[in-house]
CSV table of C-alpha atoms in Angstrom, one decimal:
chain,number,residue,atom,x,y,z
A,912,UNK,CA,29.8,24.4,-58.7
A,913,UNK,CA,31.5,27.7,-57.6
A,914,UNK,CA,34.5,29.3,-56.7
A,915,UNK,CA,36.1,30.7,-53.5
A,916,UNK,CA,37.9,33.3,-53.3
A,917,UNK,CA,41.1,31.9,-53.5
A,918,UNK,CA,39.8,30.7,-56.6
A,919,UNK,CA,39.7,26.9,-55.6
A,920,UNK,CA,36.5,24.8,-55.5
A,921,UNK,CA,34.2,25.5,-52.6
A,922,UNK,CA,31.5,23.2,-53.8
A,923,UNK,CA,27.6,23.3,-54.4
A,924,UNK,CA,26.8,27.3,-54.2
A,925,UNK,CA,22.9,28.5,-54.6
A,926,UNK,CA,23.0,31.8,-54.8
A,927,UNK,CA,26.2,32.7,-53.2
A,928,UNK,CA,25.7,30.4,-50.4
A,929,UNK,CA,27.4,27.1,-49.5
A,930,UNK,CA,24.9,23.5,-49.7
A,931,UNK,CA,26.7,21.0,-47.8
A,932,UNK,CA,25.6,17.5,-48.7
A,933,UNK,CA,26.0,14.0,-46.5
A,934,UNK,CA,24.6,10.9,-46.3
A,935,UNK,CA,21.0,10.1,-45.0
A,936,UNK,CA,20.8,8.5,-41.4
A,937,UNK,CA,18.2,6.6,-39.5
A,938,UNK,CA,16.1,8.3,-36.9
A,939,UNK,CA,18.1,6.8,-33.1
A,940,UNK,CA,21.6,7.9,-35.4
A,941,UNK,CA,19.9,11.6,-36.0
A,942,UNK,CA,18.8,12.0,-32.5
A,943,UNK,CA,22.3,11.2,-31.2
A,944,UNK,CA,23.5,14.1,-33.7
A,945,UNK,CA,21.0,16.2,-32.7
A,946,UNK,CA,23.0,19.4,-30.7
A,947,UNK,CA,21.0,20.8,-27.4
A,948,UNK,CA,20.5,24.2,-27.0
A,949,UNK,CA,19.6,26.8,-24.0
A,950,UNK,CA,17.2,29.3,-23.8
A,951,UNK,CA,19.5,31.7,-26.0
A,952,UNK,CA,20.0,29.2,-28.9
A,953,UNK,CA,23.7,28.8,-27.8
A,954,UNK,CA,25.2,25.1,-27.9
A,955,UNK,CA,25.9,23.6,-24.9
A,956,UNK,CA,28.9,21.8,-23.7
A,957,UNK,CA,29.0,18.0,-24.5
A,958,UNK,CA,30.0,16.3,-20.8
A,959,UNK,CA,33.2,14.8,-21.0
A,960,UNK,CA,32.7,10.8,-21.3
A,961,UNK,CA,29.0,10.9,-21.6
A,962,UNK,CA,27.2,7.5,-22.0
A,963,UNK,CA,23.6,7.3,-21.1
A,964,UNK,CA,23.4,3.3,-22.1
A,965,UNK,CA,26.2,2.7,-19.2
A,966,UNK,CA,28.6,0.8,-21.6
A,967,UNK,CA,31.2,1.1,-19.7
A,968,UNK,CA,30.0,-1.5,-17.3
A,969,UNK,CA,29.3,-4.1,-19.9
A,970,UNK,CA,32.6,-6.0,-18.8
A,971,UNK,CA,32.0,-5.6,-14.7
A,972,UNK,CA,31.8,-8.8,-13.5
A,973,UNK,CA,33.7,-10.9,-15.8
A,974,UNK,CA,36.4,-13.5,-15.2
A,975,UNK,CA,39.9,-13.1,-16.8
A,976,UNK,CA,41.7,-16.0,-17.8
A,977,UNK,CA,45.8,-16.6,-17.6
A,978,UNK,CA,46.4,-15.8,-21.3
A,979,UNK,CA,45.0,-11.9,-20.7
A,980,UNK,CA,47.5,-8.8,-18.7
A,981,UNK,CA,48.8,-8.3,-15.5
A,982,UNK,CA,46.1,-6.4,-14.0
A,983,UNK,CA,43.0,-8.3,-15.4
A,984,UNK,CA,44.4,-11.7,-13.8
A,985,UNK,CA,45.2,-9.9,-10.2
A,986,UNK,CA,41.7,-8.0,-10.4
A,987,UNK,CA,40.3,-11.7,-10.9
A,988,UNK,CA,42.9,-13.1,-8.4
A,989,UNK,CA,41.1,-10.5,-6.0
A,990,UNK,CA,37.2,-11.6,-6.7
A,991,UNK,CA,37.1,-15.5,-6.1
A,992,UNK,CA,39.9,-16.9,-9.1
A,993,UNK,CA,40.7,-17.3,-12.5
A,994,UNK,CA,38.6,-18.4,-15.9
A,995,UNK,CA,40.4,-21.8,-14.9
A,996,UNK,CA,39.1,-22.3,-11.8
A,997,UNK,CA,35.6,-22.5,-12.7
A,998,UNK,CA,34.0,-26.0,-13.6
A,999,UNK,CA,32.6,-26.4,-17.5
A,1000,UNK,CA,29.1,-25.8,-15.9
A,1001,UNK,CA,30.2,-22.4,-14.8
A,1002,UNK,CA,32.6,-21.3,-18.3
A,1003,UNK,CA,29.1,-22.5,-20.4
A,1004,UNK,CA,26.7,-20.1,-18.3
A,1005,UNK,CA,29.4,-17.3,-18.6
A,1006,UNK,CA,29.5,-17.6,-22.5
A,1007,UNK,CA,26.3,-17.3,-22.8
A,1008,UNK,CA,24.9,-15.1,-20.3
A,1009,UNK,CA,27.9,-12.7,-22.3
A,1010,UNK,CA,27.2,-13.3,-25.8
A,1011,UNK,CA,23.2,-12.6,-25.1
A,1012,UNK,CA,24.5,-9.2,-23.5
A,1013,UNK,CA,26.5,-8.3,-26.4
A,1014,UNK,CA,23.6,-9.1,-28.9
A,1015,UNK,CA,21.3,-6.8,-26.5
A,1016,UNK,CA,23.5,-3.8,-26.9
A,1017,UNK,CA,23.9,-3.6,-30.5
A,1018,UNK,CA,20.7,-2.4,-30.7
A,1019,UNK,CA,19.9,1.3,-29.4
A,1020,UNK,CA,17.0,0.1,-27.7
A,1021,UNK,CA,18.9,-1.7,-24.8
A,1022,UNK,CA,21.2,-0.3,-22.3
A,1023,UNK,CA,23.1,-1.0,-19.1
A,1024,UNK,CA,20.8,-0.8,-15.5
A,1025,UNK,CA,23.7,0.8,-13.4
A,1026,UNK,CA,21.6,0.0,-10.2
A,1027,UNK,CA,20.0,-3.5,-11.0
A,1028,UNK,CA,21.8,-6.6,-10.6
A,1029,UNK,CA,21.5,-10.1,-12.4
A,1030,UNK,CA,22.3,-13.1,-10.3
A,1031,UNK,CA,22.2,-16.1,-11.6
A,1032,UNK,CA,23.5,-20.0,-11.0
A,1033,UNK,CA,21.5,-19.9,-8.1
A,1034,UNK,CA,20.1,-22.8,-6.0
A,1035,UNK,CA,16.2,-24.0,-6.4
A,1036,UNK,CA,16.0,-23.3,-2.7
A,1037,UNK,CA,17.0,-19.7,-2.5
A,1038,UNK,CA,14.0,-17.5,-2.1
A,1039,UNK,CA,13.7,-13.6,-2.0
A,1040,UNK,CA,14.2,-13.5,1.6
A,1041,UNK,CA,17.2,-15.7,1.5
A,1042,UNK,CA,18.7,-13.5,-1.4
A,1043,UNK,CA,18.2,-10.9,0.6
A,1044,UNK,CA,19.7,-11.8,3.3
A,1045,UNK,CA,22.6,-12.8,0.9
A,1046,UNK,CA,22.7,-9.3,-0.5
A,1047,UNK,CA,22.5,-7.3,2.9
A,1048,UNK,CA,25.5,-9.0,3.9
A,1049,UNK,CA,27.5,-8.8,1.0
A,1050,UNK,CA,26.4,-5.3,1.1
A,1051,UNK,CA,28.3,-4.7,4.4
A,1052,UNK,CA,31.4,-7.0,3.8
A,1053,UNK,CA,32.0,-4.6,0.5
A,1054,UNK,CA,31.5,-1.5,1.9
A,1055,UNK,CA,34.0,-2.5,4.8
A,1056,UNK,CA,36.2,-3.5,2.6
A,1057,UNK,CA,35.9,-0.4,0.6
A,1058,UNK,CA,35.9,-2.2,-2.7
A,1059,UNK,CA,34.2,0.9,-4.7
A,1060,UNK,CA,36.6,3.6,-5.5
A,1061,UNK,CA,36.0,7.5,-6.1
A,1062,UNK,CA,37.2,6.8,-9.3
A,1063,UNK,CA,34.0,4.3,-10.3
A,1064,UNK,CA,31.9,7.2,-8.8
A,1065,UNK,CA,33.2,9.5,-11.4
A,1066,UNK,CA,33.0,7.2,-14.1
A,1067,UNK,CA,29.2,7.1,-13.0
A,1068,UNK,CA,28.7,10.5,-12.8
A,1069,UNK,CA,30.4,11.5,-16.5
A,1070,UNK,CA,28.2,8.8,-17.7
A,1071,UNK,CA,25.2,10.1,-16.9
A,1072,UNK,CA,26.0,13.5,-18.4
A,1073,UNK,CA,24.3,15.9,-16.0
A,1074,UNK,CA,27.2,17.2,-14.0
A,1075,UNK,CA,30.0,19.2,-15.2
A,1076,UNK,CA,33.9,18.5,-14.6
A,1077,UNK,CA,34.2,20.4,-11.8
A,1078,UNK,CA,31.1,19.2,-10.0
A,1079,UNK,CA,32.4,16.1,-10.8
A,1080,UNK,CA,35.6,16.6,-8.8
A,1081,UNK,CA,34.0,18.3,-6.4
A,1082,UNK,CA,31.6,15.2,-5.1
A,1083,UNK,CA,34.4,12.8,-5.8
A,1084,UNK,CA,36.1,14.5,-2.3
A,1085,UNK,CA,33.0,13.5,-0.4
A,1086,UNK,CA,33.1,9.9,0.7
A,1087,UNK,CA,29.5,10.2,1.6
A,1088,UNK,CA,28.7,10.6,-2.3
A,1089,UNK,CA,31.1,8.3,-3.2
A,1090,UNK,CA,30.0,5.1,-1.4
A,1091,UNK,CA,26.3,6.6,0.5
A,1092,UNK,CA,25.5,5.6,3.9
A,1093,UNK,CA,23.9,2.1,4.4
A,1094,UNK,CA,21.1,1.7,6.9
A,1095,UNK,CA,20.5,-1.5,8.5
A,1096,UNK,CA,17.3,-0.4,10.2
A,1097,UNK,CA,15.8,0.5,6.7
A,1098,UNK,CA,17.3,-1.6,4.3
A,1099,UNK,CA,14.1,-1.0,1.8
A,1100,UNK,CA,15.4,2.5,1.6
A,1101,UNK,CA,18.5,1.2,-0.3
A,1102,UNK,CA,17.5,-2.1,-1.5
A,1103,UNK,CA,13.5,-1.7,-2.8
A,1104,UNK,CA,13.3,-4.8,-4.5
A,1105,UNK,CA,14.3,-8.3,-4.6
A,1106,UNK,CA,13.2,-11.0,-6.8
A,1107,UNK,CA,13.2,-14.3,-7.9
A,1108,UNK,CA,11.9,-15.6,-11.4
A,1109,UNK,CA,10.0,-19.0,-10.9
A,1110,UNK,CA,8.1,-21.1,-13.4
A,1111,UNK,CA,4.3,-20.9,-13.7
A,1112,UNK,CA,4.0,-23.4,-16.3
A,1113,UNK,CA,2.5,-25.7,-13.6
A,1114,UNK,CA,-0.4,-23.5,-12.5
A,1115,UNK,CA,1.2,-23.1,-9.6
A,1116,UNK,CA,1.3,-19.5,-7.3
A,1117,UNK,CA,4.0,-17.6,-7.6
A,1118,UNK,CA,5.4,-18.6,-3.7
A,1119,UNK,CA,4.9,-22.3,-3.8
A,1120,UNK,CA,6.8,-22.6,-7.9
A,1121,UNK,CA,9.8,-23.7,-8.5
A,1122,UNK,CA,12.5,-21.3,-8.3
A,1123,UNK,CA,14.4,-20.9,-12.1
A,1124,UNK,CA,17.5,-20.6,-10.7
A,1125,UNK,CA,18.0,-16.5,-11.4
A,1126,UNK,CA,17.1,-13.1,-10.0
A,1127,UNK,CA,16.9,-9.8,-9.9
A,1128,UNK,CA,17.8,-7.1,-7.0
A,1129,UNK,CA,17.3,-3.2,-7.2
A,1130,UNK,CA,19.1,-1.1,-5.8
A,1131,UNK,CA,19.0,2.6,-4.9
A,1132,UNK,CA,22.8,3.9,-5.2
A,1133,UNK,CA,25.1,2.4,-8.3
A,1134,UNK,CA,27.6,2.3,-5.6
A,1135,UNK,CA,25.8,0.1,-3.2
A,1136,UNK,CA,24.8,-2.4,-6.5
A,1137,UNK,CA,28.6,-2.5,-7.8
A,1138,UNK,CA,30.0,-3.1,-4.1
A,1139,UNK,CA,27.9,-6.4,-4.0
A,1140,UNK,CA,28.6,-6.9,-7.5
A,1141,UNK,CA,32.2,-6.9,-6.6
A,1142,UNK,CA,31.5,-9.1,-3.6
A,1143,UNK,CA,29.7,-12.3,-4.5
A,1144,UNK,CA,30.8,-12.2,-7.9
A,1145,UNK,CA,32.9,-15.4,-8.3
A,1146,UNK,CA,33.3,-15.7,-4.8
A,1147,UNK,CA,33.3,-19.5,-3.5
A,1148,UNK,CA,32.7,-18.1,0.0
A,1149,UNK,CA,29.3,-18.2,-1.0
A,1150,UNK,CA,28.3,-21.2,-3.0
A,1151,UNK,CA,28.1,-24.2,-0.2
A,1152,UNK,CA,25.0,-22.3,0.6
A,1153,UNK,CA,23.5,-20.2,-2.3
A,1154,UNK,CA,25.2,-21.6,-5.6
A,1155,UNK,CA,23.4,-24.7,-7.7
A,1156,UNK,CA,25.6,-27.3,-6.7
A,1157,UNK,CA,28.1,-25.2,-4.5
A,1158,UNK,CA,27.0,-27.8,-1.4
A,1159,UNK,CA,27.6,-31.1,-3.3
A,1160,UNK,CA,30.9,-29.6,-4.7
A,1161,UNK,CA,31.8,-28.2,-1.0
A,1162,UNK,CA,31.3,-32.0,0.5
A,1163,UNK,CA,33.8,-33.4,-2.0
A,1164,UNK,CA,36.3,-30.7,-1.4
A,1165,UNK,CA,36.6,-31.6,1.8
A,1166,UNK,CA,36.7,-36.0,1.3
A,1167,UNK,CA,39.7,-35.1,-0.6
A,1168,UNK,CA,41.1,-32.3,1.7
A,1169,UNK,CA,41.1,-35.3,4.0
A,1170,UNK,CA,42.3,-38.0,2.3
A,1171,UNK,CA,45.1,-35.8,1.2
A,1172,UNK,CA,47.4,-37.7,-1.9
A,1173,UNK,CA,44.9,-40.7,-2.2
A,1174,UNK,CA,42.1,-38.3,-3.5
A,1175,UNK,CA,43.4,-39.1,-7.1
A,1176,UNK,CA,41.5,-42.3,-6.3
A,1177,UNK,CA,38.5,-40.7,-5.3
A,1178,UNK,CA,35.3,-42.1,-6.1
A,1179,UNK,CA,33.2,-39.5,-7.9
A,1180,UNK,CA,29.0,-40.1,-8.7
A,1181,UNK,CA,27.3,-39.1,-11.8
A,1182,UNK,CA,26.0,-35.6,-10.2
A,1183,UNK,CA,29.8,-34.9,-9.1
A,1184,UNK,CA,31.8,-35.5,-12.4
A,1185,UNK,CA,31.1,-32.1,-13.6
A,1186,UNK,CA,32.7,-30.3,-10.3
A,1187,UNK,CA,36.0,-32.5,-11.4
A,1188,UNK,CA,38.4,-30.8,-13.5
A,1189,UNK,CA,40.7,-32.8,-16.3
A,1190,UNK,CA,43.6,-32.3,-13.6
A,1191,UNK,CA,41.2,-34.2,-10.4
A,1192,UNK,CA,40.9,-31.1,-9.1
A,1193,UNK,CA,37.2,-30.5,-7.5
A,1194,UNK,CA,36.4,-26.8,-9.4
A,1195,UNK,CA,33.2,-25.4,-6.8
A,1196,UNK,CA,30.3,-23.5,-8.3
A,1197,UNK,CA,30.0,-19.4,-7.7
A,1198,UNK,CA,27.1,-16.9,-8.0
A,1199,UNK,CA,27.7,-15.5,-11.6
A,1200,UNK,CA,26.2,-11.3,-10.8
A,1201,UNK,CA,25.8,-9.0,-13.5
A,1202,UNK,CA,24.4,-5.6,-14.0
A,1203,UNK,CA,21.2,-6.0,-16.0
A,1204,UNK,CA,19.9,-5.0,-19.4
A,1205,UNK,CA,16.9,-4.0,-19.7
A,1206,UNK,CA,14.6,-2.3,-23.0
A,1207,UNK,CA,14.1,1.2,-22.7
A,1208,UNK,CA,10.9,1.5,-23.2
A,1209,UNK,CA,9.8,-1.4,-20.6
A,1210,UNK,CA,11.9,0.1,-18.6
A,1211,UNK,CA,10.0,3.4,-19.0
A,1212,UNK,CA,6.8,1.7,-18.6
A,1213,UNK,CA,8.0,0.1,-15.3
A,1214,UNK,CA,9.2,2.8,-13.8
A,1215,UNK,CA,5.7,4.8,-14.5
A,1216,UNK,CA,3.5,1.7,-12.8
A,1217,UNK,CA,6.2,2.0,-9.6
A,1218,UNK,CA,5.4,5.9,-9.7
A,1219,UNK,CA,1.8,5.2,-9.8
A,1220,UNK,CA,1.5,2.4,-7.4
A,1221,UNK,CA,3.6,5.1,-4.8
A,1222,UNK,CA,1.2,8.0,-5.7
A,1223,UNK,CA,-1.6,6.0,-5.1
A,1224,UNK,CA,0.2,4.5,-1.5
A,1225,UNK,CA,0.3,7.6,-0.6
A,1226,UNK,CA,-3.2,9.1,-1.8
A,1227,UNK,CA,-4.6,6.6,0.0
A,1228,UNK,CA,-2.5,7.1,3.3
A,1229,UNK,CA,-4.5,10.7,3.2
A,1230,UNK,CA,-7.5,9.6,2.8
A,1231,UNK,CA,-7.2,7.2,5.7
A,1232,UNK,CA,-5.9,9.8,7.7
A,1233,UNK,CA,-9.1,11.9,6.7
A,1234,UNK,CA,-11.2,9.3,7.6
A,1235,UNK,CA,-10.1,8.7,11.0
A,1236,UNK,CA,-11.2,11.5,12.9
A,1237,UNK,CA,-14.5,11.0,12.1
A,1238,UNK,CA,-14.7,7.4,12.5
A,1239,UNK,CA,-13.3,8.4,16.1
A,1240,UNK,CA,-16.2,11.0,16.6
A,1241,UNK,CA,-19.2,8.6,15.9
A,1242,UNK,CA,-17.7,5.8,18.1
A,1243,UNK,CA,-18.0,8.6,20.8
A,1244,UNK,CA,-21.3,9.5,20.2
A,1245,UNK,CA,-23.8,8.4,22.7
A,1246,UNK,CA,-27.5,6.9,22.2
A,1247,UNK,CA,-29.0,10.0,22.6
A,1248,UNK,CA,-26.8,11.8,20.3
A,1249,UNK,CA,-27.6,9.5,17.8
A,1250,UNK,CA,-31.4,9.9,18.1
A,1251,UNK,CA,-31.1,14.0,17.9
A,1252,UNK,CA,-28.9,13.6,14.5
A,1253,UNK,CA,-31.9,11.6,13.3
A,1254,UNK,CA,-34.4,14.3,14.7
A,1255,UNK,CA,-32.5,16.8,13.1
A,1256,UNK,CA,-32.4,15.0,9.8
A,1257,UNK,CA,-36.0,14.4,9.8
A,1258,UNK,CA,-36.4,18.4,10.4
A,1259,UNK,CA,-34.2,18.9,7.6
A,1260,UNK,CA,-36.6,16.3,5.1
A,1261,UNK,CA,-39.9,18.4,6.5
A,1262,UNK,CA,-41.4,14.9,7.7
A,1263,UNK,CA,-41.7,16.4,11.3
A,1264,UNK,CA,-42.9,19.8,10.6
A,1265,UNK,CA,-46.1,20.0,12.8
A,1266,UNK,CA,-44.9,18.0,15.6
A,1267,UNK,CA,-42.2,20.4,16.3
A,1268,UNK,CA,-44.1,22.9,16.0
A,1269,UNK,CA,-46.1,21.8,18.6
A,1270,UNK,CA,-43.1,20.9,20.9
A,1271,UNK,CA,-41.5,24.5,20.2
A,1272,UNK,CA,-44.9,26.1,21.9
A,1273,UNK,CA,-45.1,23.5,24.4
A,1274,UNK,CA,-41.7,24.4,25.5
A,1275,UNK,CA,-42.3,28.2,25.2
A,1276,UNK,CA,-45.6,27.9,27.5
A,1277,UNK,CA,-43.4,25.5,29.4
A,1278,UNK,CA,-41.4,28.6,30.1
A,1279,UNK,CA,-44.0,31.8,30.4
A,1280,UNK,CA,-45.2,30.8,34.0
A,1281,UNK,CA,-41.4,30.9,35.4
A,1282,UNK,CA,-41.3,34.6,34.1
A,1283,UNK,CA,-45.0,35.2,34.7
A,1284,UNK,CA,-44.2,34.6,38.2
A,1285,UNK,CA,-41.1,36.9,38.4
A,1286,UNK,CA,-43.7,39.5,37.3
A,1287,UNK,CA,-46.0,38.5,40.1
A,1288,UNK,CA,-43.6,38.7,42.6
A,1289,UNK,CA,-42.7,42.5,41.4
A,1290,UNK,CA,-45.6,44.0,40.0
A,1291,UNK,CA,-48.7,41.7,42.3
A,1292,UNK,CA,-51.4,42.3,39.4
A,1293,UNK,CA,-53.7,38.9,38.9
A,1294,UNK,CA,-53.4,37.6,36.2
A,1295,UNK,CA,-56.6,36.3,33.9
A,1296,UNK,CA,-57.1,32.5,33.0
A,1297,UNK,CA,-59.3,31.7,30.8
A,1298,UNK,CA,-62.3,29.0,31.6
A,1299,UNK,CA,-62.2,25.3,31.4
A,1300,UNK,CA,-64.5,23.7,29.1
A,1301,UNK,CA,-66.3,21.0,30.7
A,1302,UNK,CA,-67.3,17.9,28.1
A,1303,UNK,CA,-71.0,17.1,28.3
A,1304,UNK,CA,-72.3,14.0,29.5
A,1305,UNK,CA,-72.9,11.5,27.2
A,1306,UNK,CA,-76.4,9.5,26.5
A,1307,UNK,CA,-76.3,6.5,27.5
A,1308,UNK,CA,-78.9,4.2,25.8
A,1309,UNK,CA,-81.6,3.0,28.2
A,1310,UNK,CA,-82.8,-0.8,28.4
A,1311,UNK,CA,-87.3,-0.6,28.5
A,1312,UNK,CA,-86.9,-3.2,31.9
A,1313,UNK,CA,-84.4,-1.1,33.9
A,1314,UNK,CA,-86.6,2.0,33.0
A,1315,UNK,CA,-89.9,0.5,34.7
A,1316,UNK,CA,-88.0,-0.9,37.7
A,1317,UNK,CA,-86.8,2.2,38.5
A,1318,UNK,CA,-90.3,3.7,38.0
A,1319,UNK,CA,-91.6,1.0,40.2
A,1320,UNK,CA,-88.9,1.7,42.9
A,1321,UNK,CA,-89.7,6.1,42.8
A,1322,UNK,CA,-93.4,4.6,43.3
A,1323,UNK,CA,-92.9,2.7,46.3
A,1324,UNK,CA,-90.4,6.1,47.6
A,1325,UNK,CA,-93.3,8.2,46.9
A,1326,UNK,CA,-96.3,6.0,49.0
A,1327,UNK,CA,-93.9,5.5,52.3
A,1328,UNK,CA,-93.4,9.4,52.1
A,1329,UNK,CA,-97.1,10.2,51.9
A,1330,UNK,CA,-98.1,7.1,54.9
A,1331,UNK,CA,-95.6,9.2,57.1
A,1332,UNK,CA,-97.4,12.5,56.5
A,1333,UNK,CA,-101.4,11.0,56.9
A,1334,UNK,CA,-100.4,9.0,60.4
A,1335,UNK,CA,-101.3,10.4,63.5
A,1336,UNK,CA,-98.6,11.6,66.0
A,1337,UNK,CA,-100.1,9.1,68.7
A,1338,UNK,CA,-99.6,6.0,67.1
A,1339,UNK,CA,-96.3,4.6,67.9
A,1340,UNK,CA,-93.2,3.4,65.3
A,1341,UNK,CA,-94.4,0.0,65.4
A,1342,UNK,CA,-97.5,0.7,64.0
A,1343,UNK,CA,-96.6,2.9,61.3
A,1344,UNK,CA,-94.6,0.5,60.0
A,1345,UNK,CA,-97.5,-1.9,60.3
A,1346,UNK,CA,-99.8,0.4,58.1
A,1347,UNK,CA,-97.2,1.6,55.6
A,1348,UNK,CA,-96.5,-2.3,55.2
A,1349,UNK,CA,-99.9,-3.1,54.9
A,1350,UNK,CA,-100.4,-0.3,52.5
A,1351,UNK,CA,-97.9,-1.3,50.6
A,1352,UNK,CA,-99.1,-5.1,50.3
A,1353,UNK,CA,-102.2,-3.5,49.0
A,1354,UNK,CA,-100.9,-1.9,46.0
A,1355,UNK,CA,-98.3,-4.6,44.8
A,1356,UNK,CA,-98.6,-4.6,41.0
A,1357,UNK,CA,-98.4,-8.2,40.6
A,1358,UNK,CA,-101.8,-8.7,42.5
């Protein structure tokens, strides 16, 4: 221990400098402690009303009861009734849907999705397009009705902790920022997601199982997701069609609507008695819509598989778009186009080597006379070509029988040429065929 200089106690000194001591803390505690700095090393400013876990919307959507103030009990009156007005099914799902939120958030882990809604109490027959459908009109009701405020756009904004006051202020006079443009034409743009949880326990597919009553629906803008919030939260408008129940409850709403003062005897079935409060009034069903909460780190590892199944969407997109102009430029490509990319291919391998280079000189020669003949036609000098070669004859093998009849036949050419030389000029033609004919008969070589 030391001593100031006003000579009181200025606790643990080591070597003339202060140790301040304090309790140990765990490691989501010492993060939250932890003070960002800039480039310089100089603190930065803490946001005013920063709160990254969106706590401040762990109470949206819930239904006040008479006992609570003045404003909490007209806010309800606004959205659909009072905590009374419910039926026990409804107060039971409420409780607990609330007391599992609360045990969420007391662990750092979990926080508040400020663009994801929870809907549940809904009907087995409700499927995503129906909710949908549900959602995009709720959508537009709200936003007609202007039911988000500036003021829940700057609570938004300080929550998240990026934007200083001023910038604050400043977007809070845009009512473009404040409640963003919704486009009908697009409605993926501002609603990517809808979904239904079903149960697979069957080993059913996911379209044709049973619906579990809940679901889920993403939005893009907070402001968007807390105007529906705001809208079908509590709201019996809603639960003849959507709500578990809402149409059997509707039905006997109106059977006592009609009979007026004798509904007190109304007869009520089993699957009714829990729509009838202890006073005979029928208490209908509503959509009970919450903002989610989800784990951190799934919800990190969700978001990455979305950014990866986009970055691949679009990856592949390119490469399509790649592929298409080539795909277009074979389709066009004619027989004989085809056949010259396949000569040219086989020119490329060296299979074809010698017979084009035999059809290169053949078109070359096919080419010299044209210009030969230009240069007859100027200069007149012959030209030389060089001698055919003739093929010799070939042997062909001779048969011994045709070779002495043909001998035979010369013989008989020989004697008629020597009868005509020996006979006189007197004798007539008769006669000279007479002696060659005899002379013939004579030397027959059978005799």
């Amino acid at each position: 221990m030391g001593l100031g200089q006003d000579g009181g106690m200025s606790g643990i000194m080591l070597k003339g400098r202060n140790i301040f001591i304090d309790l140990a803390v765990d490691r989501t505690t010492a993060s939250s402690l932890a003070v960002q700095r800039d480039a310089d090393g100089k603190p930065l400013k803490k946001m005013i009303g920063k709160d990254r876990r969106n706590l401040y919307l762990k109470n949206e959507g819930r239904v006040s009861s008479s006992t609570e103030s003045a404003a909490a009990i007209s806010a309800s009156a606004k959205h659909g009734g009072l905590w009374e007005d419910l039926p026990q099914s409804d107060r039971a799902k409420r409780e607990r849907a609330f007391a599992d939120k609360s045990t969420k958030l007391r662990s750092p882990l979990f926080f508040i999705n400020p663009t994801r809604l929870s809907i549940r109490n809904l009907a087995k027959h409700v499927n995503e397009a129906d909710l949908k459908r549900l959602v995009i009109g709720a959508l537009k009701k709200a936003l007609e009705h202007k039911l988000v405020t500036p003021n829940d756009a700057v609570a938004h904004w300080r929550a998240g902790g990026e934007l200083s006051h001023s910038e604050v202020m400043r977007r809070a006079t845009d009512p473009k920022l404040v409640t963003p443009v919704f486009n009908e034409k697009n409605t993926k743009e501002s609603i990517p997601s809808v979904f239904i949880d079903r149960d697979l326990s069957g080993g059913k597919k996911t379209v044709d199982a049973p619906s579990r009553g809940f679901g889920f629906v993403e939005f893009t803008h907070h402001a968007h997701a807390l105007a529906v919030l705001r809208q079908l939260n509590n709201n019996p408008i809603y639960s003849a069609e959507f709500a578990s129940g809402g149409k059997h409850a509707a039905e006997m709403l109106k059977q006592k609507r009609k009979k007026g003062k004798k509904a007190k005897n109304l007869k009520v079935d089993e699957s009714g008695a829990e729509f009838v409060g202890e006073d005979g009034n029928v208490r209908v069903p509503r959509l009970i819509v919450e903002f989610a909460v989800e784990n951190k780190v799934k919800a990190r590892q969700q978001a990455e598989r979305i950014a990866q199944k986009k970055a691949n969407k679009i990856k592949q997109k390119i490469e399509n778009k790649e592929k298409q102009p080539s795909d277009k430029k074979e389709k066009k490509k004619s027989r004989g186009a085809l056949q010259r990319a396949k000569k040219r291919a086989r020119k490329d391998a060296g299979e074809d080597a010698d017979t084009d280079g035999e059809n290169t000189e053949a078109t070359k020669n096919a080419k010299k006379p044209k210009t030969e003949e230009k240069d007859l036609t100027k200069a007149k000098a012959p030209v030389e070509t060089a001698p055919k070669l003739v093929k010799p004859p070939k042997k062909r093998k001779v048969d011994p029988k045709e070779e002495a009849l043909e001998d035979m036949i010369r013989s008989y050419k020989a004697s008629f040429s020597r009868g005509s030389e020996n006979d006189v000029g007197d004798k007539t033609a008769k006669e000279s065929k007479v002696i060659s004919k005899e002379k013939v008969v004579k030397k027959r070589w059978f005799e």
